[in-house]
Coordinates of N, CA and C and ligand atoms in Angstrom, one line a residue:
M9 N 90.8 106.3 109.6 CA 89.3 106.6 109.6 C 89.0 107.2 108.3
D10 N 88.9 106.5 107.2 CA 88.9 107.0 105.9 C 87.5 106.8 105.2
G11 N 87.1 107.7 104.4 CA 85.9 107.5 103.6 C 84.7 108.3 104.0
N12 N 84.9 109.2 105.0 CA 83.7 110.0 105.5 C 83.1 110.8 104.4
G13 N 84.0 111.5 103.6 CA 83.5 112.4 102.6 C 82.7 111.6 101.5
R14 N 83.2 110.5 101.1 CA 82.5 109.7 100.1 C 81.2 109.2 100.6
W15 N 81.2 108.8 101.9 CA 80.0 108.3 102.5 C 78.9 109.4 102.5
A16 N 79.3 110.6 102.8 CA 78.3 111.7 102.9 C 77.9 112.1 101.5
N17 N 78.8 112.3 100.6 CA 78.5 112.7 99.2 C 77.5 111.7 98.6
A18 N 77.7 110.4 98.8 CA 76.9 109.4 98.2 C 75.4 109.5 98.7
R19 N 75.3 110.2 99.8 CA 73.9 110.4 100.4 C 73.4 111.8 100.2
G20 N 74.1 112.6 99.3 CA 73.7 114.0 99.0 C 74.0 114.9 100.2
L21 N 74.9 114.5 101.1 CA 75.3 115.3 102.2 C 76.7 115.9 102.0
T22 N 77.0 116.9 102.8 CA 78.3 117.5 102.7 C 79.3 116.7 103.4
R23 N 80.6 116.9 103.1 CA 81.7 116.1 103.7 C 81.7 116.1 105.2
V24 N 81.4 117.3 105.7 CA 81.4 117.4 107.2 C 80.4 116.6 107.9
E25 N 79.3 116.3 107.2 CA 78.3 115.4 107.7 C 78.8 114.0 107.8
G26 N 79.7 113.7 106.9 CA 80.4 112.4 107.0 C 81.3 112.2 108.2
H27 N 82.0 113.3 108.4 CA 82.9 113.3 109.6 C 82.1 113.1 110.9
R28 N 80.9 113.8 110.9 CA 80.0 113.7 112.1 C 79.6 112.2 112.3
A29 N 79.3 111.6 111.1 CA 78.8 110.2 111.2 C 79.9 109.2 111.6
G30 N 81.1 109.7 111.6 CA 82.2 108.8 112.0 C 82.4 108.6 113.5
D31 N 81.7 109.4 114.2 CA 81.9 109.3 115.7 C 81.4 108.0 116.2
A32 N 80.2 107.5 115.7 CA 79.7 106.3 116.2 C 80.6 105.1 115.9
A33 N 81.2 105.2 114.7 CA 82.1 104.1 114.3 C 83.3 104.1 115.2
L34 N 83.8 105.2 115.6 CA 84.9 105.3 116.5 C 84.6 104.6 117.9
V35 N 83.5 104.9 118.4 CA 83.1 104.3 119.7 C 82.9 102.8 119.6
D36 N 82.2 102.4 118.5 CA 82.0 100.9 118.3 C 83.3 100.2 118.1
V37 N 84.2 100.8 117.3 CA 85.5 100.1 117.1 C 86.3 100.0 118.4
V38 N 86.3 101.0 119.2 CA 87.1 101.0 120.4 C 86.4 99.9 121.3
A39 N 85.1 99.8 121.4 CA 84.4 98.8 122.2 C 84.8 97.4 121.7
G40 N 84.8 97.3 120.3 CA 85.1 96.0 119.7 C 86.5 95.6 120.0
A41 N 87.4 96.6 120.0 CA 88.9 96.3 120.2 C 89.0 95.7 121.7
I42 N 88.3 96.3 122.6 CA 88.4 95.9 124.0 C 87.8 94.4 124.1
D43 N 86.7 94.2 123.4 CA 86.1 92.8 123.4 C 87.0 91.8 122.9
L44 N 87.8 92.2 121.9 CA 88.7 91.3 121.2 C 90.0 91.1 122.1
G45 N 90.2 91.9 123.1 CA 91.4 91.8 123.9 C 92.6 92.5 123.3
L46 N 92.4 93.4 122.3 CA 93.5 94.1 121.7 C 94.2 95.0 122.8
E47 N 95.5 95.1 122.7 CA 96.2 95.9 123.7 C 96.5 97.3 123.2
W48 N 96.5 97.5 121.8 CA 96.9 98.7 121.3 C 96.1 99.0 120.0
V49 N 95.5 100.1 119.9 CA 94.9 100.5 118.6 C 95.4 101.9 118.3
S50 N 95.9 102.1 117.0 CA 96.2 103.5 116.6 C 95.2 103.9 115.5
L51 N 94.7 105.0 115.7 CA 93.7 105.5 114.8 C 94.2 106.8 114.1
Y52 N 94.1 106.8 112.7 CA 94.6 107.9 112.0 C 93.5 108.9 111.8
A53 N 93.6 110.0 112.6 CA 92.5 111.0 112.6 C 92.7 112.2 111.6
F54 N 94.0 112.6 111.6 CA 94.3 113.8 110.8 C 95.8 113.7 110.4
S55 N 96.1 113.8 109.1 CA 97.5 113.6 108.7 C 98.1 115.0 108.5
T56 N 99.5 115.0 108.4 CA 100.2 116.2 108.2 C 99.9 116.7 106.8
E57 N 99.3 115.9 105.9 CA 98.9 116.3 104.6 C 97.5 116.8 104.5
N58 N 96.7 116.6 105.5 CA 95.3 117.0 105.5 C 95.1 118.5 105.5
W59 N 96.3 119.2 105.9 CA 96.2 120.7 105.8 C 95.9 121.2 104.4
K60 N 96.1 120.4 103.4 CA 95.9 120.8 102.0 C 94.4 120.9 101.7
R61 N 93.5 120.5 102.6 CA 92.1 120.5 102.4 C 91.5 121.9 102.4
P62 N 90.3 122.2 101.9 CA 89.8 123.5 102.0 C 89.7 124.0 103.4
P63 N 90.0 125.3 103.7 CA 90.1 125.8 105.0 C 88.9 125.5 105.9
A64 N 87.7 125.5 105.3 CA 86.5 125.3 106.0 C 86.4 123.8 106.6
E65 N 86.9 122.9 105.7 CA 86.9 121.5 106.2 C 88.0 121.3 107.3
V66 N 89.1 121.9 107.1 CA 90.2 121.8 108.2 C 89.7 122.4 109.5
R67 N 89.0 123.6 109.4 CA 88.5 124.2 110.5 C 87.4 123.3 111.2
F68 N 86.6 122.7 110.4 CA 85.6 121.8 111.0 C 86.3 120.6 111.7
L69 N 87.3 120.0 111.0 CA 88.0 118.9 111.6 C 88.7 119.2 112.9
M70 N 89.3 120.4 113.0 CA 89.9 120.8 114.3 C 88.8 120.9 115.4
G71 N 87.8 121.7 115.1 CA 86.7 121.9 116.1 C 86.1 120.5 116.5
Y72 N 85.9 119.7 115.5 CA 85.2 118.4 115.7 C 86.1 117.5 116.5
S73 N 87.4 117.4 116.3 CA 88.3 116.6 117.1 C 88.3 117.0 118.5
R74 N 88.3 118.3 118.7 CA 88.2 118.9 120.1 C 86.9 118.4 120.8
S75 N 85.8 118.5 120.1 CA 84.5 118.2 120.7 C 84.3 116.7 120.9
V76 N 84.9 115.9 120.0 CA 84.8 114.4 120.2 C 85.6 114.0 121.4
L77 N 86.8 114.6 121.5 CA 87.7 114.3 122.7 C 86.9 114.6 124.0
R78 N 86.3 115.8 124.0 CA 85.6 116.3 125.2 C 84.4 115.4 125.5
A79 N 83.7 115.0 124.5 CA 82.5 114.2 124.7 C 82.8 112.7 125.0
R80 N 83.9 112.2 124.5 CA 84.1 110.8 124.6 C 85.1 110.3 125.6
R81 N 85.9 111.3 126.1 CA 87.0 110.8 127.0 C 86.5 110.2 128.3
A82 N 85.4 110.7 128.8 CA 84.8 110.1 130.1 C 84.4 108.6 129.9
L83 N 83.8 108.4 128.7 CA 83.4 107.0 128.4 C 84.6 106.1 128.2
F84 N 85.6 106.6 127.5 CA 86.8 105.8 127.3 C 87.5 105.5 128.6
H85 N 87.6 106.6 129.4 CA 88.2 106.5 130.8 C 87.4 105.4 131.6
S86 N 86.1 105.4 131.5 CA 85.3 104.4 132.3 C 85.6 103.0 131.8
W87 N 86.0 102.9 130.5 CA 86.3 101.6 130.0 C 87.8 101.2 130.3
G88 N 88.5 102.0 131.0 CA 89.9 101.7 131.3 C 90.9 101.9 130.2
V89 N 90.4 102.7 129.2 CA 91.3 103.0 128.0 C 92.3 104.0 128.4
R90 N 93.6 103.8 128.0 CA 94.6 104.8 128.1 C 94.8 105.5 126.7
V91 N 94.5 106.8 126.7 CA 94.6 107.5 125.4 C 96.0 108.1 125.3
V92 N 96.7 108.0 124.2 CA 97.9 108.7 123.9 C 97.8 109.4 122.6
W93 N 98.5 110.4 122.4 CA 98.5 111.2 121.2 C 99.8 111.1 120.4
S94 N 99.8 110.8 119.1 CA 101.0 110.8 118.3 C 100.7 111.9 117.2
G95 N 101.7 112.8 117.1 CA 101.5 113.8 116.0 C 102.4 115.0 116.4
E96 N 102.4 116.0 115.4 CA 103.1 117.2 115.6 C 102.3 118.3 116.2
Q97 N 102.9 119.1 117.0 CA 102.1 120.2 117.6 C 102.0 121.3 116.6
R98 N 103.0 121.5 115.8 CA 103.0 122.6 114.8 C 101.7 122.6 114.0
R99 N 101.1 123.8 113.9 CA 99.9 124.1 113.2 C 98.6 123.7 113.9
L100 N 98.7 122.7 114.7 CA 97.5 122.1 115.4 C 96.9 123.2 116.3
W101 N 95.6 123.3 116.3 CA 95.0 124.3 117.1 C 95.4 124.1 118.6
P102 N 95.8 125.1 119.3 CA 96.2 125.0 120.7 C 95.1 124.3 121.5
S103 N 93.8 124.6 121.2 CA 92.7 124.0 122.0 C 92.6 122.5 121.7
V104 N 93.0 122.0 120.6 CA 93.0 120.6 120.3 C 94.2 119.9 121.1
V105 N 95.3 120.6 121.0 CA 96.5 120.1 121.8 C 96.1 120.0 123.3
R106 N 95.4 121.0 123.8 CA 95.1 121.0 125.2 C 94.1 119.8 125.5
E107 N 93.2 119.6 124.7 CA 92.2 118.5 124.9 C 93.0 117.1 124.8
L108 N 93.9 117.0 123.9 CA 94.7 115.8 123.8 C 95.5 115.6 125.0
R109 N 96.2 116.6 125.5 CA 97.0 116.5 126.7 C 96.2 116.2 127.9
E110 N 95.1 116.9 128.0 CA 94.2 116.6 129.2 C 93.7 115.2 129.2
T111 N 93.4 114.7 128.0 CA 92.9 113.3 127.9 C 94.0 112.3 128.2
E112 N 95.2 112.6 127.8 CA 96.3 111.8 128.1 C 96.6 111.7 129.6
V113 N 96.5 112.8 130.3 CA 96.8 112.9 131.7 C 95.7 112.2 132.5
M114 N 94.4 112.4 132.0 CA 93.2 111.8 132.7 C 93.3 110.3 132.7
T115 N 93.8 109.7 131.6 CA 93.7 108.3 131.3 C 95.1 107.6 131.5
A116 N 96.1 108.3 131.9 CA 97.5 107.8 131.9 C 97.7 106.5 132.7
N117 N 96.9 106.4 133.8 CA 97.1 105.2 134.6 C 96.2 104.0 134.3
N118 N 95.4 104.2 133.3 CA 94.4 103.1 133.0 C 95.1 101.9 132.5
P119 N 94.6 100.7 132.9 CA 95.3 99.5 132.6 C 94.9 98.8 131.3
G120 N 93.8 99.3 130.7 CA 93.3 98.6 129.5 C 93.9 99.0 128.2
L121 N 93.1 98.9 127.2 CA 93.5 99.2 125.8 C 94.2 100.6 125.7
T122 N 95.3 100.6 125.0 CA 95.9 101.9 124.7 C 95.4 102.4 123.3
L123 N 94.8 103.5 123.3 CA 94.2 104.1 122.1 C 95.1 105.3 121.7
N124 N 95.9 105.0 120.6 CA 96.8 106.0 120.1 C 96.1 106.9 119.1
L125 N 95.8 108.1 119.4 CA 95.1 109.0 118.5 C 96.2 109.7 117.7
C126 N 96.2 109.5 116.4 CA 97.2 110.1 115.5 C 96.6 111.3 114.9
V127 N 96.9 112.5 115.4 CA 96.3 113.7 115.0 C 97.5 114.7 114.6
N128 N 97.4 115.1 113.4 CA 98.5 115.9 112.7 C 99.8 115.0 112.7
Y129 N 99.5 113.7 112.3 CA 100.6 112.7 112.3 C 101.1 112.5 110.8
G130 N 102.4 112.3 110.7 CA 102.9 111.9 109.4 C 104.1 111.0 109.6
G131 N 104.1 109.8 108.9 CA 105.2 108.9 109.2 C 106.5 109.4 108.8
R132 N 106.6 110.0 107.6 CA 107.9 110.5 107.2 C 108.4 111.7 108.1
S133 N 107.5 112.5 108.5 CA 108.0 113.6 109.3 C 108.4 113.1 110.7
E134 N 107.8 112.0 111.1 CA 108.2 111.4 112.4 C 109.6 110.9 112.3
I135 N 109.9 110.2 111.2 CA 111.2 109.6 111.0 C 112.3 110.8 110.8
A136 N 111.9 111.8 110.0 CA 112.8 112.9 109.9 C 113.2 113.6 111.2
D137 N 112.2 113.7 112.0 CA 112.4 114.3 113.4 C 113.4 113.5 114.2
A138 N 113.2 112.1 114.1 CA 114.1 111.2 114.8 C 115.5 111.4 114.3
A139 N 115.6 111.5 113.0 CA 117.0 111.6 112.3 C 117.6 112.9 112.8
R140 N 116.8 114.0 112.9 CA 117.3 115.3 113.4 C 117.8 115.2 114.8
A141 N 117.0 114.4 115.7 CA 117.4 114.3 117.1 C 118.8 113.5 117.1
L142 N 118.9 112.5 116.3 CA 120.2 111.8 116.3 C 121.4 112.7 115.8
A143 N 121.1 113.5 114.8 CA 122.1 114.3 114.2 C 122.6 115.3 115.3
R144 N 121.6 115.9 116.0 CA 121.9 116.8 117.1 C 122.8 116.2 118.2
E145 N 122.5 115.0 118.5 CA 123.3 114.3 119.5 C 124.7 113.9 119.0
A146 N 124.7 113.6 117.7 CA 126.0 113.3 117.1 C 126.9 114.6 117.1
A147 N 126.3 115.7 116.7 CA 127.0 116.9 116.6 C 127.6 117.4 117.9
I148 N 127.0 117.0 119.0 CA 127.6 117.4 120.3 C 128.5 116.3 120.9
G149 N 128.6 115.2 120.1 CA 129.5 114.1 120.5 C 128.9 113.2 121.5
R150 N 127.6 113.2 121.7 CA 126.9 112.3 122.6 C 126.8 110.9 122.1
I151 N 126.7 110.8 120.7 CA 126.7 109.5 120.1 C 127.6 109.4 118.9
D152 N 128.1 108.2 118.6 CA 129.0 108.0 117.5 C 128.1 107.6 116.3
P153 N 128.2 108.4 115.2 CA 127.3 108.2 114.1 C 127.5 106.7 113.5
E154 N 128.7 106.2 113.6 CA 128.9 104.9 113.1 C 128.2 103.8 113.9
A155 N 127.9 104.1 115.1 CA 127.3 103.1 116.1 C 125.8 103.2 116.1
I156 N 125.2 104.1 115.3 CA 123.7 104.2 115.4 C 123.0 103.0 114.9
T157 N 122.1 102.5 115.7 CA 121.3 101.3 115.4 C 119.9 101.6 115.0
E158 N 119.2 100.6 114.5 CA 117.7 100.8 114.2 C 117.0 101.2 115.5
G159 N 117.4 100.5 116.6 CA 116.8 100.8 117.9 C 117.0 102.2 118.4
D160 N 118.2 102.8 118.1 CA 118.4 104.2 118.4 C 117.5 105.1 117.7
L161 N 117.2 104.8 116.4 CA 116.3 105.7 115.7 C 114.8 105.5 116.2
A162 N 114.5 104.2 116.4 CA 113.1 103.9 116.9 C 112.9 104.6 118.2
A163 N 113.9 104.6 119.1 CA 113.7 105.2 120.4 C 113.5 106.7 120.3
R164 N 113.8 107.3 119.2 CA 113.6 108.8 119.0 C 112.4 109.1 118.2
L165 N 111.6 108.2 117.8 CA 110.4 108.5 117.1 C 109.5 109.2 118.1
R166 N 108.6 110.1 117.6 CA 107.8 111.0 118.4 C 107.0 110.2 119.4
G167 N 106.5 109.0 119.0 CA 105.7 108.2 119.9 C 106.5 107.6 121.0
G168 N 107.8 107.7 120.9 CA 108.6 107.0 121.9 C 108.7 107.8 123.2
A169 N 109.1 107.1 124.3 CA 109.1 107.8 125.6 C 110.5 108.3 125.9
R170 N 111.1 108.8 124.9 CA 112.6 109.1 125.1 C 113.0 110.4 125.6
V171 N 112.2 111.5 125.5 CA 112.6 112.8 125.9 C 112.2 113.0 127.3
E172 N 113.3 113.2 128.2 CA 113.0 113.4 129.6 C 112.1 114.7 129.8
G173 N 111.2 114.6 130.7 CA 110.4 115.7 131.0 C 109.2 115.9 130.0
E174 N 109.1 115.1 129.0 CA 108.1 115.3 128.0 C 106.9 114.4 128.3
C175 N 107.0 113.5 129.3 CA 105.9 112.7 129.6 C 104.8 113.5 130.1
T176 N 103.6 113.2 129.7 CA 102.4 114.1 130.1 C 101.7 113.5 131.3
G177 N 101.9 112.2 131.6 CA 101.1 111.6 132.7 C 102.1 111.0 133.7
P178 N 101.5 110.5 134.8 CA 102.3 109.8 135.8 C 103.0 108.6 135.3
R179 N 102.4 107.9 134.4 CA 103.1 106.8 133.8 C 103.9 107.2 132.6
P180 N 105.1 106.8 132.3 CA 105.8 107.2 131.2 C 105.1 106.9 129.9
R181 N 105.1 107.8 128.9 CA 104.4 107.6 127.7 C 105.0 106.4 127.0
P182 N 104.2 105.4 126.6 CA 104.8 104.2 126.0 C 105.2 104.5 124.5
A183 N 106.2 103.7 124.1 CA 106.6 103.8 122.7 C 105.5 103.1 121.8
V184 N 105.3 103.6 120.7 CA 104.3 102.9 119.8 C 105.0 101.6 119.3
P185 N 104.3 100.5 119.6 CA 104.9 99.2 119.2 C 104.8 98.9 117.7
D186 N 105.6 97.9 117.2 CA 105.5 97.5 115.8 C 104.0 97.1 115.5
V187 N 103.6 97.5 114.4 CA 102.2 97.2 114.0 C 102.0 95.7 113.6
D188 N 101.0 95.0 114.1 CA 100.7 93.7 113.7 C 99.8 93.7 112.5
L189 N 98.6 94.3 112.8 CA 97.6 94.4 111.7 C 97.4 95.8 111.3
F190 N 97.5 96.1 110.0 CA 97.3 97.4 109.5 C 96.0 97.4 108.7
L191 N 95.0 97.9 109.2 CA 93.7 97.9 108.5 C 93.4 99.2 107.9
R192 N 93.2 99.1 106.5 CA 92.8 100.3 105.8 C 91.4 100.1 105.3
V193 N 90.5 101.0 105.7 CA 89.1 100.9 105.3 C 88.9 101.8 104.0
S194 N 87.7 101.7 103.5 CA 87.2 102.6 102.4 C 87.7 102.2 101.0
G195 N 88.2 101.0 100.9 CA 88.5 100.5 99.5 C 89.9 101.0 99.0
E196 N 90.5 101.9 99.6 CA 91.8 102.4 99.2 C 92.9 101.4 99.5
Q197 N 93.8 101.2 98.6 CA 94.9 100.2 99.0 C 96.2 100.9 99.0
R198 N 96.4 101.7 100.0 CA 97.7 102.4 100.2 C 97.9 102.7 101.7
I199 N 99.1 103.1 102.0 CA 99.5 103.3 103.4 C 99.3 104.7 103.8
S200 N 99.4 105.7 102.9 CA 99.2 107.1 103.1 C 100.0 107.6 104.3
N201 N 101.3 107.2 104.4 CA 102.2 107.9 105.4 C 101.8 107.6 106.8
F202 N 101.2 106.4 107.0 CA 100.8 106.1 108.4 C 101.8 105.1 109.0
L203 N 102.3 105.4 110.2 CA 103.2 104.5 110.9 C 104.2 103.7 110.0
L204 N 104.9 104.5 109.2 CA 105.8 103.9 108.2 C 106.8 103.0 108.9
W205 N 107.5 103.5 109.8 CA 108.6 102.8 110.5 C 108.0 101.5 111.2
Q206 N 106.9 101.8 111.9 CA 106.4 100.7 112.8 C 105.7 99.6 112.0
S207 N 105.4 99.9 110.7 CA 104.6 98.9 109.9 C 105.5 98.1 109.0
A208 N 106.8 98.1 109.2 CA 107.7 97.4 108.3 C 107.3 95.9 108.1
Y209 N 106.8 95.2 109.1 CA 106.3 93.8 108.9 C 104.8 93.7 109.2
A210 N 104.1 94.7 109.1 CA 102.6 94.7 109.4 C 101.9 93.8 108.4
E211 N 100.9 93.1 108.8 CA 100.0 92.4 107.9 C 99.0 93.5 107.4
L212 N 98.9 93.6 106.1 CA 98.0 94.6 105.5 C 96.6 94.0 105.2
V213 N 95.6 94.6 105.7 CA 94.2 94.1 105.4 C 93.4 95.3 104.9
F214 N 92.8 95.1 103.7 CA 92.0 96.2 103.1 C 90.5 95.8 103.0
V215 N 89.7 96.7 103.5 CA 88.2 96.4 103.4 C 87.5 97.5 102.7
P216 N 86.4 97.2 102.1 CA 85.7 98.3 101.3 C 84.8 99.3 102.1
E217 N 84.5 98.9 103.4 CA 83.6 99.8 104.1 C 84.1 101.2 104.3
L218 N 83.3 102.2 104.1 CA 83.7 103.6 104.4 C 83.6 103.7 105.9
W219 N 84.4 104.6 106.5 CA 84.5 104.7 107.9 C 83.2 104.8 108.7
P220 N 82.2 105.6 108.2 CA 80.9 105.6 109.0 C 80.2 104.3 109.0
D221 N 80.5 103.4 108.1 CA 79.9 102.1 108.1 C 80.8 101.0 108.8
V222 N 81.9 101.4 109.3 CA 82.8 100.5 110.0 C 82.3 100.3 111.4
D223 N 82.3 99.0 111.9 CA 81.9 98.7 113.3 C 82.7 97.6 113.8
R224 N 82.4 97.1 115.0 CA 83.3 96.1 115.6 C 83.3 94.8 114.8
L225 N 82.2 94.5 114.0 CA 82.2 93.3 113.1 C 83.3 93.4 112.0
V226 N 83.4 94.6 111.5 CA 84.5 94.8 110.4 C 85.8 94.6 111.0
L227 N 86.0 95.1 112.3 CA 87.3 94.9 112.9 C 87.5 93.4 113.2
W228 N 86.5 92.7 113.7 CA 86.5 91.3 114.0 C 87.0 90.5 112.8
R229 N 86.3 90.8 111.7 CA 86.6 90.0 110.4 C 88.1 90.3 110.0
A230 N 88.5 91.5 110.2 CA 89.9 91.8 109.8 C 90.9 91.1 110.7
V231 N 90.5 90.9 112.0 CA 91.4 90.2 112.9 C 91.4 88.7 112.6
E232 N 90.2 88.2 112.1 CA 90.2 86.8 111.6 C 91.1 86.6 110.4
E233 N 91.1 87.6 109.5 CA 91.9 87.5 108.3 C 93.4 87.5 108.8
Y234 N 93.7 88.4 109.7 CA 95.1 88.5 110.3 C 95.5 87.1 110.8
A235 N 94.6 86.5 111.5 CA 94.9 85.2 112.2 C 95.2 84.1 111.2
R236 N 94.7 84.3 110.0 CA 95.0 83.2 108.9 C 96.3 83.4 108.3
R237 N 96.9 84.6 108.5 CA 98.2 84.9 107.8 C 99.4 84.1 108.5
T238 N 100.4 83.8 107.8 CA 101.6 83.2 108.4 C 102.7 84.3 108.4
R239 N 103.1 84.7 109.6 CA 104.1 85.7 109.6 C 105.5 85.1 109.8
R240 N 106.4 85.5 108.9 CA 107.8 85.0 108.9 C 108.8 86.0 109.2
F241 N 108.5 87.3 109.1 CA 109.4 88.4 109.4 C 110.7 88.2 108.6
G242 N 110.6 87.7 107.3 CA 111.8 87.5 106.5 C 112.5 86.2 106.7
G243 N 112.0 85.4 107.7 CA 112.5 84.0 107.9 C 111.9 83.1 106.9
A244 N 112.2 81.8 107.1 CA 111.6 80.8 106.3 C 111.4 79.5 107.0
V245 N 110.3 78.7 106.7 CA 110.2 77.4 107.3 C 110.0 76.4 106.2
D246 N 110.7 75.4 106.1 CA 110.7 74.4 105.0 C 109.7 73.3 105.4
T247 N 108.5 73.3 104.8 CA 107.5 72.2 105.1 C 106.9 71.7 103.7
P248 N 107.7 70.8 103.1 CA 107.2 70.3 101.8 C 105.9 69.5 101.9
H249 N 104.9 69.8 101.1 CA 103.7 69.1 101.1 C 103.6 68.3 99.8
P250 N 103.7 67.0 99.7 CA 103.6 66.3 98.4 C 102.2 66.5 97.9
A251 N 102.0 66.6 96.6 CA 100.7 66.8 96.0 C 99.9 65.5 96.2
E252 N 98.6 65.7 96.5 CA 97.8 64.5 96.8 C 97.2 63.9 95.5
Ligands
IPE311 C1 88.0 111.0 106.9 O1 87.7 110.6 105.6 C2 89.5 111.1 107.1 C3 90.0 112.4 107.6 C4 91.1 112.9 107.2 C5 89.2 113.0 108.7 P1 88.0 111.5 104.3 O2 87.7 112.9 104.7 O3 89.3 111.2 103.8 O4 86.9 111.0 103.3 P2 87.1 110.6 101.8 O5 88.3 109.6 101.8 O6 87.4 111.8 101.0 O7 85.8 109.9 101.4
MG312 MG1 90.2 110.0 102.5

């Protein structure tokens, strides 16, 4: 959800006004994702690098995340959305963690779209944590370092449902699936530490709209672009077309 600050500054407003304007985009994109029949949407709300921002903006973003969760979860719940949280608890305001957990529990059995809210999330830190978990298990002899597979690491990513007793809802917390479509808004063309492991073969789509201007139509067009791509996952298909 990028470009709030630029959207606001271009209108002579402060950055926090841009974050406020992003709420409508969030609701419309979730509605559009349901219309499209998407099963999983991950939204990058706050990165482990965003703590570098001025304290007043960080404070606003914490309070605002909490109030958006409170204000929107009943609506998402009524739409059958299952909300899950990916991110680190460290440094996050306890009140934000509480809202995230409560929202997860409230929506845990919903059958519809899974909305993965990435709050205080960082791709590298997620992978480092998984590596640490593997190292700990190897150190006590529970796993053989030589036998570690990609799947073993994937199963220990924070989004995974691997740690017993860590599930917050009646249904086990699902693992974050591999990303099909990676949509970056706001004209930036980079990944910015988002879902690094899961995006190994993601189709990247970049659009110029700043987050407050993003709506279900932007999502729809990105999905159309995705549908035109040919995914080979490193494979190859030989189909010679003679020139006409
Ligand atoms: C919102 O957009 C993303 C958040 C971290 C909340 P930005 O705050 O990054 O806005 P720009 O990119 O500076 O315009
Ligand atoms: Mg930005």
